[in-house]
CSV table of C-alpha atoms in Angstrom, one decimal:
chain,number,residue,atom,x,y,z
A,1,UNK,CA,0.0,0.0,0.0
A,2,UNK,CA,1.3,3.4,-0.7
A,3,UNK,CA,1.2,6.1,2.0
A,4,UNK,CA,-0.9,9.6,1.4
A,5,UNK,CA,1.9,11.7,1.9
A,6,UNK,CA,3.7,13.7,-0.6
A,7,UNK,CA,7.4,13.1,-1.2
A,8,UNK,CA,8.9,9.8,-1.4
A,9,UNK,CA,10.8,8.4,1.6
A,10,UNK,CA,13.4,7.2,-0.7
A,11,UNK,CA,14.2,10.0,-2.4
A,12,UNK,CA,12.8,13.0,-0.6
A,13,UNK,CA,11.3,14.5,-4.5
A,14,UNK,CA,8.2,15.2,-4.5
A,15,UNK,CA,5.8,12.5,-5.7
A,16,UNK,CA,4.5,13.7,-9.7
A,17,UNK,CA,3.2,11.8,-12.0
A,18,UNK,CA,1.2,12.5,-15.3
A,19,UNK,CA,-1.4,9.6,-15.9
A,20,UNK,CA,-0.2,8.8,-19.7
A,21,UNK,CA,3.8,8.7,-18.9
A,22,UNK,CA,3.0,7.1,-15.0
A,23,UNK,CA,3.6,7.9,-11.6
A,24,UNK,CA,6.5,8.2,-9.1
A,25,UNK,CA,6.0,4.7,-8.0
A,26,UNK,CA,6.1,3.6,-11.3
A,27,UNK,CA,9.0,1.4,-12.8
A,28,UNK,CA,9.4,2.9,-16.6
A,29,UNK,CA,8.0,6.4,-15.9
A,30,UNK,CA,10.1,9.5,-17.0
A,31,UNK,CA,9.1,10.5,-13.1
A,32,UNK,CA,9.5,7.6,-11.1
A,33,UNK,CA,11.9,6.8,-8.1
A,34,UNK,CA,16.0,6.7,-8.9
A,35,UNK,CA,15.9,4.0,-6.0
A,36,UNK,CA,13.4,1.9,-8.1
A,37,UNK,CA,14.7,0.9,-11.2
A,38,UNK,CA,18.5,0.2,-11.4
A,39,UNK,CA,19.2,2.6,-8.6
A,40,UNK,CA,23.3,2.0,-9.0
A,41,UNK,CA,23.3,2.3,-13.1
A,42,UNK,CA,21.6,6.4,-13.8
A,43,UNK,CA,22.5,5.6,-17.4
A,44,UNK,CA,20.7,2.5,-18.2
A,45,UNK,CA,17.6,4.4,-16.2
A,46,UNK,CA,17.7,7.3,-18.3
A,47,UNK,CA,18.1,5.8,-21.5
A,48,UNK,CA,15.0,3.9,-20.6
A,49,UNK,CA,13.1,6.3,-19.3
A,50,UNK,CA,13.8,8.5,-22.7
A,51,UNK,CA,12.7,5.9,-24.9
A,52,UNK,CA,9.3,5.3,-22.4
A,53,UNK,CA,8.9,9.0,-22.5
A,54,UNK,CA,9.6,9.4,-26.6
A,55,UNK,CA,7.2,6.4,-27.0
A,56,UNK,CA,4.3,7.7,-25.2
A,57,UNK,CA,5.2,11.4,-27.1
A,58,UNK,CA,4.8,9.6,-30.6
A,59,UNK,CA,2.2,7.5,-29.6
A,60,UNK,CA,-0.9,10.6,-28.5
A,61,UNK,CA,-0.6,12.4,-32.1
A,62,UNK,CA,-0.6,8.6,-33.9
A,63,UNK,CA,-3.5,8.1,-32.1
A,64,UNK,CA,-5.2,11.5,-32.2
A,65,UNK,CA,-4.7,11.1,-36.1
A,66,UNK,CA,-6.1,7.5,-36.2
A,67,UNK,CA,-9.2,8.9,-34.2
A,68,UNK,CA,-9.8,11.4,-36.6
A,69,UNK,CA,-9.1,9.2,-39.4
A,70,UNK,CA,-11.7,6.5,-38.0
A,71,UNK,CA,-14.1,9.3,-37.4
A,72,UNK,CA,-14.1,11.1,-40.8
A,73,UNK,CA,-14.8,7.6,-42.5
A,74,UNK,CA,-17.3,6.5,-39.8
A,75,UNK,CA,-19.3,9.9,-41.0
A,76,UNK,CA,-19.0,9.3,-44.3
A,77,UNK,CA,-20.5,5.7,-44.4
A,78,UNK,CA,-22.9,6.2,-41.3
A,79,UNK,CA,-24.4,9.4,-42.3
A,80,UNK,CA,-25.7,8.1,-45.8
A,81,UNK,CA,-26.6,5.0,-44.6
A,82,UNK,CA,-28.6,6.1,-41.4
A,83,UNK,CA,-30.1,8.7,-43.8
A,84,UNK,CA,-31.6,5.9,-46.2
A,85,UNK,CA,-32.4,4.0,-43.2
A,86,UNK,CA,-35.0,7.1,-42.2
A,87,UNK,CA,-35.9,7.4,-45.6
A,88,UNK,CA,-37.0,3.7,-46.4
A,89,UNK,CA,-39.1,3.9,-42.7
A,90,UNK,CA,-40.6,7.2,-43.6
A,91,UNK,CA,-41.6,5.7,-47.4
A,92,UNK,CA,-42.8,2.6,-45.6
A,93,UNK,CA,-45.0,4.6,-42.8
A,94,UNK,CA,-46.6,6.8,-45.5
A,95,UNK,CA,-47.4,3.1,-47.4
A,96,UNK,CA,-49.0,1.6,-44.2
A,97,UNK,CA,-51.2,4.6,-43.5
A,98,UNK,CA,-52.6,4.8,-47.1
A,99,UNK,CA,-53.3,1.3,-47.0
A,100,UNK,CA,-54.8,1.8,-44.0
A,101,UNK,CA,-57.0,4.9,-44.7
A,102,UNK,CA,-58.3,3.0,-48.2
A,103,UNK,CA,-59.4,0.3,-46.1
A,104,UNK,CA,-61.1,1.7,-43.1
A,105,UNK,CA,-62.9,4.4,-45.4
A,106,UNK,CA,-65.1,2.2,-47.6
């Protein structure tokens, strides 16, 4: 369990953390501990940390991209098709009450 306070007793830094690159208690995070992840080799730790950190910065615009990508081609199928779909139900509605008012008149 981690304690409410809000440094780190290892360290004394304050405890930071962004929710996309991690937390101070976190193993790979740009922002975590120096005591918990190779604690006697700082250049094996940063190296990692940079590529964690470069990873997660190429990763939100491929993603942001891919959303908007997905979402231009979701519009263009879905808003022709749920038009026809509205279309059809509205021709089939004003078909059903014309039958139905040439039957129940005579």
């Amino acid at each position: 369990t981690k304690c409410q306070c809000n440094f780190c007793y290892n360290c004394g830094k304050r405890r930071f953390g962004i929710k996309f690159l991690g937390l101070h208690e976190s193993r790979f995070s740009p922002f975590e501990c120096k005591y918990n992840f190779y604690p006697d080799e700082p250049l094996v730790r940063h190296t990692i940390h940079g590529l964690v950190a470069g990873a997660a910065s190429l990763a939100i615009p491929i993603a942001a991209v891919g959303a908007v990508a997905l979402l231009a081609v979701g519009t263009t199928i879905g808003a022709p098709t749920h038009g026809t779909y509205r279309l059809f139900k509205h021709i089939r509605s004003k078909r059903q009450q014309q039958r139905h008012q040439k039957y129940h008149i005579e």
